[in-house]
Short mmCIF file of C-alpha atoms and ligand atoms in Angstrom, two decimals:
data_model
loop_
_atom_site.label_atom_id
_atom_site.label_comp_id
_atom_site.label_asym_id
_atom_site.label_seq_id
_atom_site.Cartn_x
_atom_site.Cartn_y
_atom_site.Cartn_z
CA UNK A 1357 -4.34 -21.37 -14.45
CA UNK A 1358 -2.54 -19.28 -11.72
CA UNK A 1359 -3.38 -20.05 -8.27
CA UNK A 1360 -3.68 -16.65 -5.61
CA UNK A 1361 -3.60 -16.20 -2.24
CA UNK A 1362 -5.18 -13.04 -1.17
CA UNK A 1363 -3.70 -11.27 2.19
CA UNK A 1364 -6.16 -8.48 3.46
CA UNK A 1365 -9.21 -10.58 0.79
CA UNK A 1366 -11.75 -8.33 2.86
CA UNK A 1367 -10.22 -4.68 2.41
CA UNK A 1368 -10.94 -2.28 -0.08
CA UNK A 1369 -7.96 -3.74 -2.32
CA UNK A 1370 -8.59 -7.35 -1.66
CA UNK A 1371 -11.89 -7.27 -2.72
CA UNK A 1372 -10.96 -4.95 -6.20
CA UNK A 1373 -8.54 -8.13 -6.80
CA UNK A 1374 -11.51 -10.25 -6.66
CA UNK A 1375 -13.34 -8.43 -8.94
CA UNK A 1376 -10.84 -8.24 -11.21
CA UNK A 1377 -10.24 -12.39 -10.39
CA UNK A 1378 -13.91 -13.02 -10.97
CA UNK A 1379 -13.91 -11.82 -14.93
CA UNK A 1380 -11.51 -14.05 -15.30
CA UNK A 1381 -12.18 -17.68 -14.32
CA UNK A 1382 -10.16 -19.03 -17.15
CA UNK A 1383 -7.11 -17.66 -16.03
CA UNK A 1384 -6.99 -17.43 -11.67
CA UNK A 1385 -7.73 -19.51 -9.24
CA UNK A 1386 -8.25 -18.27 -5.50
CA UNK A 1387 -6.16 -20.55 -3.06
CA UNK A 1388 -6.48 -18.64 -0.07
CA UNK A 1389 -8.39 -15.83 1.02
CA UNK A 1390 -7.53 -14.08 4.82
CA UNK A 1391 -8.51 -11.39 7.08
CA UNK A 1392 -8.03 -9.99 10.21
CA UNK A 1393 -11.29 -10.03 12.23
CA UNK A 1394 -14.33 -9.92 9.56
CA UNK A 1395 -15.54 -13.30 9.99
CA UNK A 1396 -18.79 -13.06 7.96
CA UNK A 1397 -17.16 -10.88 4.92
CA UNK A 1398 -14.58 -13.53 4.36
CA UNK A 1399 -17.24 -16.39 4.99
CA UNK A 1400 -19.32 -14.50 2.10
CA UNK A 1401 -16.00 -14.39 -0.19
CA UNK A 1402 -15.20 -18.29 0.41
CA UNK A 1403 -18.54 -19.20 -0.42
CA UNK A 1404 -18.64 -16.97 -3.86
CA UNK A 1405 -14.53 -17.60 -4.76
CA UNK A 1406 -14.35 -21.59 -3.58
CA UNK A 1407 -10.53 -21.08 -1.73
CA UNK A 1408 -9.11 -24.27 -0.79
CA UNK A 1409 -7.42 -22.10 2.59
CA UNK A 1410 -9.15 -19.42 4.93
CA UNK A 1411 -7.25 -17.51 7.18
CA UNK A 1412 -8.38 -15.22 9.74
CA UNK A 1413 -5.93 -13.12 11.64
CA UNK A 1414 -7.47 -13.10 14.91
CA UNK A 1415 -6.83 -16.92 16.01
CA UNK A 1416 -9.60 -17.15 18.82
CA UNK A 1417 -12.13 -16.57 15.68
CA UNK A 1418 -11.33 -19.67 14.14
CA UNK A 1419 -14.20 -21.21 15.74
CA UNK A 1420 -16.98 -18.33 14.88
CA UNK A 1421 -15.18 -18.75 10.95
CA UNK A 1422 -15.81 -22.62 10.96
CA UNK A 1423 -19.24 -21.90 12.38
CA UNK A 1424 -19.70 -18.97 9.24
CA UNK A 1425 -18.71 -21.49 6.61
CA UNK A 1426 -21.24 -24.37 7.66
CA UNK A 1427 -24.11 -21.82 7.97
CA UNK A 1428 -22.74 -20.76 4.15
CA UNK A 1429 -22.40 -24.46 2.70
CA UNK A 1430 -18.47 -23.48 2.03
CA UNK A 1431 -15.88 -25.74 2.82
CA UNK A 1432 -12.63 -24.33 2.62
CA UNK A 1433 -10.22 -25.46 5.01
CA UNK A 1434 -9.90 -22.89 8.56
CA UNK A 1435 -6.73 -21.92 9.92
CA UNK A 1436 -5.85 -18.75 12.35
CA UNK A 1437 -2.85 -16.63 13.22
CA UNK A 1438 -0.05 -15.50 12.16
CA UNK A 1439 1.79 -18.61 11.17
CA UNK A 1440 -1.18 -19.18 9.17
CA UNK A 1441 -0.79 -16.28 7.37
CA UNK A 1442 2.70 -17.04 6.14
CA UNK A 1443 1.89 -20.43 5.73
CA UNK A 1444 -0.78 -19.23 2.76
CA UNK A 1445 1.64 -17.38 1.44
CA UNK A 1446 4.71 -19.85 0.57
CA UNK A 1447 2.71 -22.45 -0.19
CA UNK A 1448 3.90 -24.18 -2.84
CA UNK A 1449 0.84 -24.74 -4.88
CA UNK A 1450 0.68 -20.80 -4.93
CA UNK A 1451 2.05 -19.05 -7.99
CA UNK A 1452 0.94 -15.59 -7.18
CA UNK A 1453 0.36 -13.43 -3.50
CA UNK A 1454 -1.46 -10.02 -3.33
CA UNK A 1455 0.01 -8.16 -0.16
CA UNK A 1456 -3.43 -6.53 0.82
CA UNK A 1457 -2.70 -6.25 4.55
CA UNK A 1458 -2.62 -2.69 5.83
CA UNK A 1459 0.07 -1.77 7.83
CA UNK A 1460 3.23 -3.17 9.36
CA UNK A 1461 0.92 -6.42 10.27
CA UNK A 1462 1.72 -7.48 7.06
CA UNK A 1463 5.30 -7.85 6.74
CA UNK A 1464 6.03 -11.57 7.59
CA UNK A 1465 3.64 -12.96 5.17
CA UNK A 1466 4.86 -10.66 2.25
CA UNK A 1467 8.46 -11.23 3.14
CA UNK A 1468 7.75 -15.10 2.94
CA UNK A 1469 6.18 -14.90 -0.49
CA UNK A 1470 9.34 -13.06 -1.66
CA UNK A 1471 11.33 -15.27 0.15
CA UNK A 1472 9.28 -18.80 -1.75
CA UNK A 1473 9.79 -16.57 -5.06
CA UNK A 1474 6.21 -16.41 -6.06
CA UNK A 1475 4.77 -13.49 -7.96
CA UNK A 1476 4.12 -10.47 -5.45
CA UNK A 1477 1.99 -8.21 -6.03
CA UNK A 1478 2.19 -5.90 -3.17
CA UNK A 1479 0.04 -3.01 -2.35
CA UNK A 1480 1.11 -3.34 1.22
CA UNK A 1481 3.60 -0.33 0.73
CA UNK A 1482 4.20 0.01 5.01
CA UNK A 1483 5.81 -3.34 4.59
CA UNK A 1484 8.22 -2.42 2.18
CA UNK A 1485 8.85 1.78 3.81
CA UNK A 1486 9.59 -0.84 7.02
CA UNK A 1487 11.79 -3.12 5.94
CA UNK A 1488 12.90 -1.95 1.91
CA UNK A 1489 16.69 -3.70 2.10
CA UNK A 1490 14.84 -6.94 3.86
CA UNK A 1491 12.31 -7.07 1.55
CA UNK A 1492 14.22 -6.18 -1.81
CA UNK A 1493 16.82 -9.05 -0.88
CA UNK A 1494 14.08 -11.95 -0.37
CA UNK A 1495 12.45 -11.12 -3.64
CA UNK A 1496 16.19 -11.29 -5.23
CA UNK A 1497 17.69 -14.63 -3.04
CA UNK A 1498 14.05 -15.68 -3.90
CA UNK A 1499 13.38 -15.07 -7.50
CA UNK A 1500 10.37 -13.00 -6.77
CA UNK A 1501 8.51 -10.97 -9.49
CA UNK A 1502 7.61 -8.31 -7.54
CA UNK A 1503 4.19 -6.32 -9.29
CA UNK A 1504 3.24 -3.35 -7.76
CA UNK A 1505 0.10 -2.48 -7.00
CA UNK A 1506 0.35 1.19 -5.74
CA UNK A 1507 -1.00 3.06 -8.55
CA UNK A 1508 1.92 5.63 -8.82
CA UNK A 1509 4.38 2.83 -8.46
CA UNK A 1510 2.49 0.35 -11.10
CA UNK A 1511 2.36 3.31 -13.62
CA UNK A 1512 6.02 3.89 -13.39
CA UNK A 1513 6.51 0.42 -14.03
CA UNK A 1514 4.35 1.02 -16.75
CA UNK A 1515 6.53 3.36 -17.62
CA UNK A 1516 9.81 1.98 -17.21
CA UNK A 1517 8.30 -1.73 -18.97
CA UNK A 1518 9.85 -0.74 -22.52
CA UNK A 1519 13.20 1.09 -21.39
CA UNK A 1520 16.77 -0.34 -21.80
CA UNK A 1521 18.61 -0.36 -18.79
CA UNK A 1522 21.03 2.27 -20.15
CA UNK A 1523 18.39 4.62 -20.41
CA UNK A 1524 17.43 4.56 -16.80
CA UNK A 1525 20.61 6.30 -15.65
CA UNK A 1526 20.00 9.64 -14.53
CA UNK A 1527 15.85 9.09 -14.64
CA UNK A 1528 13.68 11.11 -12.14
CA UNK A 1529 10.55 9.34 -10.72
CA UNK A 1530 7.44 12.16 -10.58
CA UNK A 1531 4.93 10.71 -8.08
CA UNK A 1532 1.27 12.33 -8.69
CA UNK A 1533 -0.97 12.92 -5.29
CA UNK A 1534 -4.43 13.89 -5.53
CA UNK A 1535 -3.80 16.49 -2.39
CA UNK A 1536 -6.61 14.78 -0.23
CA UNK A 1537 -9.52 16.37 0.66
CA UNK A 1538 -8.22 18.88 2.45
CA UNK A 1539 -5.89 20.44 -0.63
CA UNK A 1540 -7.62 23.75 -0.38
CA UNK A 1541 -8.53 23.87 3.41
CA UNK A 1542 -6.48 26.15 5.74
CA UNK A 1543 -7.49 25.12 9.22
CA UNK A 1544 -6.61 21.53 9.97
CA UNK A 1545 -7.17 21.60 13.52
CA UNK A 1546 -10.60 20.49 13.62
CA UNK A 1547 -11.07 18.03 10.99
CA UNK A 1548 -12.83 14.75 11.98
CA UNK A 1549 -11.94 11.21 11.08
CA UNK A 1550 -15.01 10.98 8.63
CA UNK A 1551 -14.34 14.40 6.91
CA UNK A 1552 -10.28 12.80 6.66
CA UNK A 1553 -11.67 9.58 5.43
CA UNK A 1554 -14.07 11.01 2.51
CA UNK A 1555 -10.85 11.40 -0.07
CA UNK A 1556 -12.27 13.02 -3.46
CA UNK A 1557 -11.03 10.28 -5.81
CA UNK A 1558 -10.66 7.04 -4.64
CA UNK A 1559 -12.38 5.04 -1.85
CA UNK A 1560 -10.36 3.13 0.37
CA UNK A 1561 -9.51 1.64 3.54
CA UNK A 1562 -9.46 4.67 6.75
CA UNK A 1563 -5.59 4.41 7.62
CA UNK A 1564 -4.53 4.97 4.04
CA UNK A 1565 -7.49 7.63 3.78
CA UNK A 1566 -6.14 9.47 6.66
CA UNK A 1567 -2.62 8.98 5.04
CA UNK A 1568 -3.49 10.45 2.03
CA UNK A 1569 -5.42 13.65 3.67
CA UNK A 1570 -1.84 14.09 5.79
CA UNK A 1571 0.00 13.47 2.81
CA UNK A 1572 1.80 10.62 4.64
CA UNK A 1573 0.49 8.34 2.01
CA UNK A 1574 2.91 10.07 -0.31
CA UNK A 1575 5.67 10.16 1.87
CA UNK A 1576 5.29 6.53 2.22
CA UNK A 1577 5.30 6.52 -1.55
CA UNK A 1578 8.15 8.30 -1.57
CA UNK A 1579 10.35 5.22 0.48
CA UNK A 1580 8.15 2.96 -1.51
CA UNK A 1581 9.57 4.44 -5.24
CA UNK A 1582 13.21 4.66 -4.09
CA UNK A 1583 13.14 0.99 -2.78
CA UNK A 1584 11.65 -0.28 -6.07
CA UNK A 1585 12.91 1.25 -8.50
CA UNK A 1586 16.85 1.93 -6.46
CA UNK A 1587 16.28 5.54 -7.36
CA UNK A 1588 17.77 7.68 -4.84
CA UNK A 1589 15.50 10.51 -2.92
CA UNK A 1590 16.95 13.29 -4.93
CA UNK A 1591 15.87 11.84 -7.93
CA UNK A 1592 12.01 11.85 -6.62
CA UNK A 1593 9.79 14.17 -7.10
CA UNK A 1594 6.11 14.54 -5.88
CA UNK A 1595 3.09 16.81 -7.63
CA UNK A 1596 -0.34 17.70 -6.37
CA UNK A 1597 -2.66 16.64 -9.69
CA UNK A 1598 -6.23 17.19 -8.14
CA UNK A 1599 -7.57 14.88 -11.03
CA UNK A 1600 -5.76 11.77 -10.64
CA UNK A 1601 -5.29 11.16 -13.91
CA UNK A 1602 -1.74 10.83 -14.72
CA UNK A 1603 -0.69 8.06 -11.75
CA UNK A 1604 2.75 9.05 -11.81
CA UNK A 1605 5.67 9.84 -14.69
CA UNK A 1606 9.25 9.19 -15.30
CA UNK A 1607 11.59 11.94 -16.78
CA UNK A 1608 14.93 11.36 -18.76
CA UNK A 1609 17.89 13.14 -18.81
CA UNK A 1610 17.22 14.74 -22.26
CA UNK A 1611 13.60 16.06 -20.79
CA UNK A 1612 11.64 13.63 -21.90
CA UNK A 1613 8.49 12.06 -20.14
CA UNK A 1614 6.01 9.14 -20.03
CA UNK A 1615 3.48 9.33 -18.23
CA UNK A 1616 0.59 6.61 -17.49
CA UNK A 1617 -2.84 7.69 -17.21
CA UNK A 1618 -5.93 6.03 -16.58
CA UNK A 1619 -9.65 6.50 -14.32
CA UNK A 1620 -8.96 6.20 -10.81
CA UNK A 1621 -9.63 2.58 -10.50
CA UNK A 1622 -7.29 0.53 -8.82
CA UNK A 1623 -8.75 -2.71 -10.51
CA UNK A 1624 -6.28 -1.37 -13.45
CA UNK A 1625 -3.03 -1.96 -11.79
CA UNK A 1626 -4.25 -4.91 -10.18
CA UNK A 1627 -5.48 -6.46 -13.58
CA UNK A 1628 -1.69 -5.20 -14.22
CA UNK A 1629 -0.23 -6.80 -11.68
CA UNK A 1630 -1.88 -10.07 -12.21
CA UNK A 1631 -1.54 -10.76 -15.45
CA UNK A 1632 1.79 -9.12 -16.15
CA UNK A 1633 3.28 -9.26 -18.75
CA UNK A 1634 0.20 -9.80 -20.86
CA UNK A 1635 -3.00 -7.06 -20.38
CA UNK A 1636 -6.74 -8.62 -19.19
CA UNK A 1637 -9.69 -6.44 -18.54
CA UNK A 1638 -10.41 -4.84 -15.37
CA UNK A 1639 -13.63 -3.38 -15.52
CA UNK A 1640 -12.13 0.43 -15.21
CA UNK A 1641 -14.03 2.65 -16.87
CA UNK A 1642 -12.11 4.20 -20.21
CA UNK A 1643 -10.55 8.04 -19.50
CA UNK A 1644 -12.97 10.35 -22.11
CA UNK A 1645 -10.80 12.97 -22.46
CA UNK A 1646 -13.20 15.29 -23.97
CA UNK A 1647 -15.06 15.08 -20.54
CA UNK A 1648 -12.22 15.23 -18.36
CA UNK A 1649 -11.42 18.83 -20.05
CA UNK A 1650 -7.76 19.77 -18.27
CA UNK A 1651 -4.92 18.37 -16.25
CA UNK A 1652 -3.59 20.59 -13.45
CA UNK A 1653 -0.51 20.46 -11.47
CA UNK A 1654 0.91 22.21 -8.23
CA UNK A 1655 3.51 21.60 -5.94
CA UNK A 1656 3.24 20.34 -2.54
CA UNK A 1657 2.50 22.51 0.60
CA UNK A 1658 4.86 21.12 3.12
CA UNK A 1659 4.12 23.51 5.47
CA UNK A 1660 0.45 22.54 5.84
CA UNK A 1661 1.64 19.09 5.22
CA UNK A 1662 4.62 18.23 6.85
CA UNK A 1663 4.47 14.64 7.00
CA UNK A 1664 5.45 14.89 2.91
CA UNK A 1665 8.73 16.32 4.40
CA UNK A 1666 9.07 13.77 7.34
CA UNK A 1667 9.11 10.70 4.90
CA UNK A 1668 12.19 12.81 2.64
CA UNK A 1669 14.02 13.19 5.69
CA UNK A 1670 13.60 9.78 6.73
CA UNK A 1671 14.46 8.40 3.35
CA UNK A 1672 17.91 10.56 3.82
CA UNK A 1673 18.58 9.75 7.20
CA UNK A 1674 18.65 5.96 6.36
CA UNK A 1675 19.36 3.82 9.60
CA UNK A 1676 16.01 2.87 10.76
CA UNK A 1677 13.88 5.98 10.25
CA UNK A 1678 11.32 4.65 7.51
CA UNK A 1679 10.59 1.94 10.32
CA UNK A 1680 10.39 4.29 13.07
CA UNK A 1681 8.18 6.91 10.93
CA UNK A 1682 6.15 4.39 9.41
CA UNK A 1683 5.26 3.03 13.23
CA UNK A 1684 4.64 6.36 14.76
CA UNK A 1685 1.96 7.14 11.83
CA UNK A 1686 0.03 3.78 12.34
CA UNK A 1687 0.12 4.45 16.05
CA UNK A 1688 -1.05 8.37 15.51
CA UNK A 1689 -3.55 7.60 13.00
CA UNK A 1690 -4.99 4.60 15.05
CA UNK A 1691 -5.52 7.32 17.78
CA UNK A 1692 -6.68 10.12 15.31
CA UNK A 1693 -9.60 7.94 14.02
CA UNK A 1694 -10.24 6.54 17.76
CA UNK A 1695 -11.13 10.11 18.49
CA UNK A 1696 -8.05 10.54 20.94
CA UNK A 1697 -5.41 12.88 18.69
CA UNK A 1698 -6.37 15.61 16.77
CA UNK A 1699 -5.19 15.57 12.72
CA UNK A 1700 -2.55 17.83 13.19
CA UNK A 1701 -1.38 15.70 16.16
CA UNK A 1702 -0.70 13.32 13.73
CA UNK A 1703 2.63 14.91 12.32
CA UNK A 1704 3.71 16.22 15.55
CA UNK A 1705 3.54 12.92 17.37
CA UNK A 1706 5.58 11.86 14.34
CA UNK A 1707 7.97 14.49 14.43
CA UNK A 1708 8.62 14.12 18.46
CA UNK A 1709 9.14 10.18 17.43
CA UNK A 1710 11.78 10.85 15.03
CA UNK A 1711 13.78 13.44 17.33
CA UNK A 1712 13.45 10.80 20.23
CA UNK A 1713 14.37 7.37 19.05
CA UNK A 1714 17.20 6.92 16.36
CA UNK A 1715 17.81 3.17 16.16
CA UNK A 1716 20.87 2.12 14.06
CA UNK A 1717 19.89 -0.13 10.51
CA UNK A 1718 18.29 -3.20 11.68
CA UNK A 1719 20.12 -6.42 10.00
CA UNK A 1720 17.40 -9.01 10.33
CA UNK A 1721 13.70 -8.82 10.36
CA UNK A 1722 13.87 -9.63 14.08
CA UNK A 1723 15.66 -6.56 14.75
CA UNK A 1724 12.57 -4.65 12.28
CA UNK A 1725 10.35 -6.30 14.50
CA UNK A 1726 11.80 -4.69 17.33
CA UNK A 1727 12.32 -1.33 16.25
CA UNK A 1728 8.60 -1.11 15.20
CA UNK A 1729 7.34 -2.88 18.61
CA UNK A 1730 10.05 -0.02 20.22
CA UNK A 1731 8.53 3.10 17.92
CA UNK A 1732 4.96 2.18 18.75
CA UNK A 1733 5.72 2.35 22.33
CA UNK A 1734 7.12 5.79 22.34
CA UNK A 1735 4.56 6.93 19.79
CA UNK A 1736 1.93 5.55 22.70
CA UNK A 1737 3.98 7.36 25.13
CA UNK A 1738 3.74 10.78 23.38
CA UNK A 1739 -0.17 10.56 22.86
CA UNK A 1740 -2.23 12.98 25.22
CA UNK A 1741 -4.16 11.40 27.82
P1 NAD B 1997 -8.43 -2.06 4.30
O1 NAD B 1997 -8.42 -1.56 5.69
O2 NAD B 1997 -9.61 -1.84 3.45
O3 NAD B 1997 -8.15 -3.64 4.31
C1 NAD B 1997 -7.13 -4.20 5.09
C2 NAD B 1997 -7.16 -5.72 5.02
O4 NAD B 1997 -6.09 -6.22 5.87
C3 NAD B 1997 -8.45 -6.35 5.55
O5 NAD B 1997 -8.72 -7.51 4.82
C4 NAD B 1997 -8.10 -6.71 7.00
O6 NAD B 1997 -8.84 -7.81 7.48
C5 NAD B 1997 -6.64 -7.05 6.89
N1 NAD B 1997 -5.90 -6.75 8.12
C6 NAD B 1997 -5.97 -5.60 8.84
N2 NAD B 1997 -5.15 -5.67 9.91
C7 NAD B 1997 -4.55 -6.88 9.85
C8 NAD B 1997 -3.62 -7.57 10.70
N3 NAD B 1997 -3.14 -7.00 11.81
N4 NAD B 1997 -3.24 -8.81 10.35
C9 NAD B 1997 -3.72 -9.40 9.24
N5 NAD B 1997 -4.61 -8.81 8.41
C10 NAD B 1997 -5.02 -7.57 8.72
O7 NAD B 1997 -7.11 -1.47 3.60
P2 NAD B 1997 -6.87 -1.18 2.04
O8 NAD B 1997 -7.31 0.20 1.71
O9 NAD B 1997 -7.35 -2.33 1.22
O10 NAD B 1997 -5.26 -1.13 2.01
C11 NAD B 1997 -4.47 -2.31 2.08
C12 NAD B 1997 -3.03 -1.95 1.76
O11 NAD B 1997 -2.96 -1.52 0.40
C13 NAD B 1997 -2.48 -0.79 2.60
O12 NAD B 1997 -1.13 -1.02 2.86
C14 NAD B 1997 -2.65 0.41 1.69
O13 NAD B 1997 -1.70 1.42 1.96
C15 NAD B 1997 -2.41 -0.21 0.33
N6 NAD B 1997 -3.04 0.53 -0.77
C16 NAD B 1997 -4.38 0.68 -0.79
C17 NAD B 1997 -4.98 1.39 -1.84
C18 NAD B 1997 -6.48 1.54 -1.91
O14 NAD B 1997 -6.98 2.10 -2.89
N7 NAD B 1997 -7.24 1.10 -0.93
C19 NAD B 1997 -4.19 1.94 -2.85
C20 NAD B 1997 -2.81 1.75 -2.80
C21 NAD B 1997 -2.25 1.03 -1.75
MG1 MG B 1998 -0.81 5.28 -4.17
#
């Protein structure tokens, strides 16, 4: 029995873990479950999952939590803030952490469960485009088994799962995007928040909705592969597959490649992730391939795009870029769905950000802390009134 603590238990990811969690009593446990500010969704979840720990994010609701339980009949234990959060996730009755939190928020708790060596499966993928060097080091001075749960990155572990080390030399990393909703749309000035947020294939949280209609979320994805798989950025390449069936391929030096396909259901790589290296159900549908009729493929428009091309450039800059970008997108995005930047402010706020603040490679996450606190602060700066 494999005990989980659940960071982010109320987002769209954290509650596809559960789901997956829930077919399988036999096998997981839920230890903790947190969130930021959704008091009654994770009240519902303690009652229905029985965690021994609740977090929520937001320390002056600890009292409206407590109050959400009793009313419930749950009686998990109530904790708030962020020592809380890391506290849930080294515990050391804990043998496996999901990294569900969205955004930088959630790099001290994931780099603690790397750091107490537990499984992590991390979906959290700002955390890691942040603070990759940090966060690769804890899982290996902590004897980590890092999962991940990013669909492209969990199918190229997929892929990679049966390959001898020798093999990998020389092996290019194809990352699949769906293109967003707004693949075929020319004008990008007036797009609304909701129209960004309704992505054709998968539902998910708004930032990462908005990320993938910028193709940000790919960029990201981009920092994300090289970090976890130490695959340089010439050596990764992104393609626009509308379908999203193929999650992402590996090719070898003689031409071959695997590829891992599947529905677009990210219970799969989390069923992955968690029960690694064995296979449970997820409740993903089965591809019909009859139905699905074709596979098509097209490259990137970077011009339409150009956040894709920010995250490369970052990625080759090194230094602290993938900190600073990552920072100026949560701050533009923030204000895109707030109604106060338009989409296409997003990659120009982005691309002023860059060109105005090059701190050197942080050594410590202190130093990542301050670079992001720094970035968001210009970002804010740049924003129209
Ligand atoms: P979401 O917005 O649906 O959920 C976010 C969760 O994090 C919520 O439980 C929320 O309470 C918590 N949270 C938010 N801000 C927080 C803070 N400051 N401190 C602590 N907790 C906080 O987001 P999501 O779509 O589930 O995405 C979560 C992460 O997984 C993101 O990094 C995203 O990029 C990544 N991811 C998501 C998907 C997907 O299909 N949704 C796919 C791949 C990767
Ligand atoms: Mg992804």
């Amino acid at each position: 029995m494999k005990a989980v603590t659940i960071l982010g238990a109320t987002g769209s990811i954290g509650t596809s873990a559960l789901d997956v969690i829930a077919r399988h009593p036999e096998r997981y446990r839920v230890h903790a479950l947190t969130a930021q500010s959704n008091v009654d969704g994770l009240a519902d979840l303690a009652l229905r999952f029985g965690p021994e720990v609740v977090v929520i994010g937001d320390a002056s609701l600890e009292g409206r939590l407590r109050e959400a339980l009793r009313e419930r009949g749950a009686t998990a234990r109530v904790a708030g803030g962020r020592d809380a959060l890391v506290d849930v996730a080294r515990a050391p009755e804990v043998d496996a952490v999901l990294a569900a939190i969205v955004g930088a928020a959630g790099l001290v708790p994931t780099l603690a469960a790397a750091e107490a060596g537990k499984r992590l499966m991390l979906a959290n993928k700002e955390a890691i485009v942040s603070a990759g060097a940090l966060l690769m080091d804890a899982v290996r001075r902590g004897g980590a088994e890092l999962l991940p749960v990013d669909s492209e990155h969990n199918a190229i572990h997929q892929c990679l799962a049966g390959v001898r080390a020798a093999e990998r030399d020389g092996a290019r990393l194809v990352l699949t995007a769906s293109g967003g909703p707004f693949r075929d749309r020319l004008d990008l000035d007036d797009v609304t928040p909701d129209e960004a947020c309704a992505h054709p294939n998968w539902v998910m949280g708004r930032k990462i909705s908005v990320d993938s209609a910028t193709l940000m979320n790919k960029g990201l994805e981009v920092i994300e592969a090289s970090w976890l798989f130490d695959v340089p950025v010439e050596r990764i390449d992104v393609v626009i597959h509308p379908q999203s069936v193929i999650h992402s391929m590996v090719e070898f030096p003689d031409g071959s490649v695997l590829a891992q396909m599947g529905t677009p259901d990210m219970r799969a790589p989390l069923a992955y992730a968690l029960a690694w290296p064995e296979r449970v159900t997820s409740g993903a549908q089965r591809l019909d391939f009859a139905r699905l009729g074709e596979l098509t493929f097209e490259a990137p428009d970077l011009r339409r795009f150009p956040c894709l091309g920010f995250a490369y450039e970052a990625l080759r800059h090194g230094r602290a870029a993938s900190a600073v970008l990552n920072a100026a997108n949560e701050v533009a995005v923030q204000a895109f769905l707030e109604g106060r930047l338009r989409f296409t402010g997003i990659a120009a706020t982005i691309e002023r950000v860059l060109e105005a603040f090059d701190p050197a490679q942080p050594s410590g996450i202190d130093e990542v802390l301050e670079i992001d606190r720094r970035a968001r602060e210009v970002a804010t700066g740049m924003l129209p009134n």
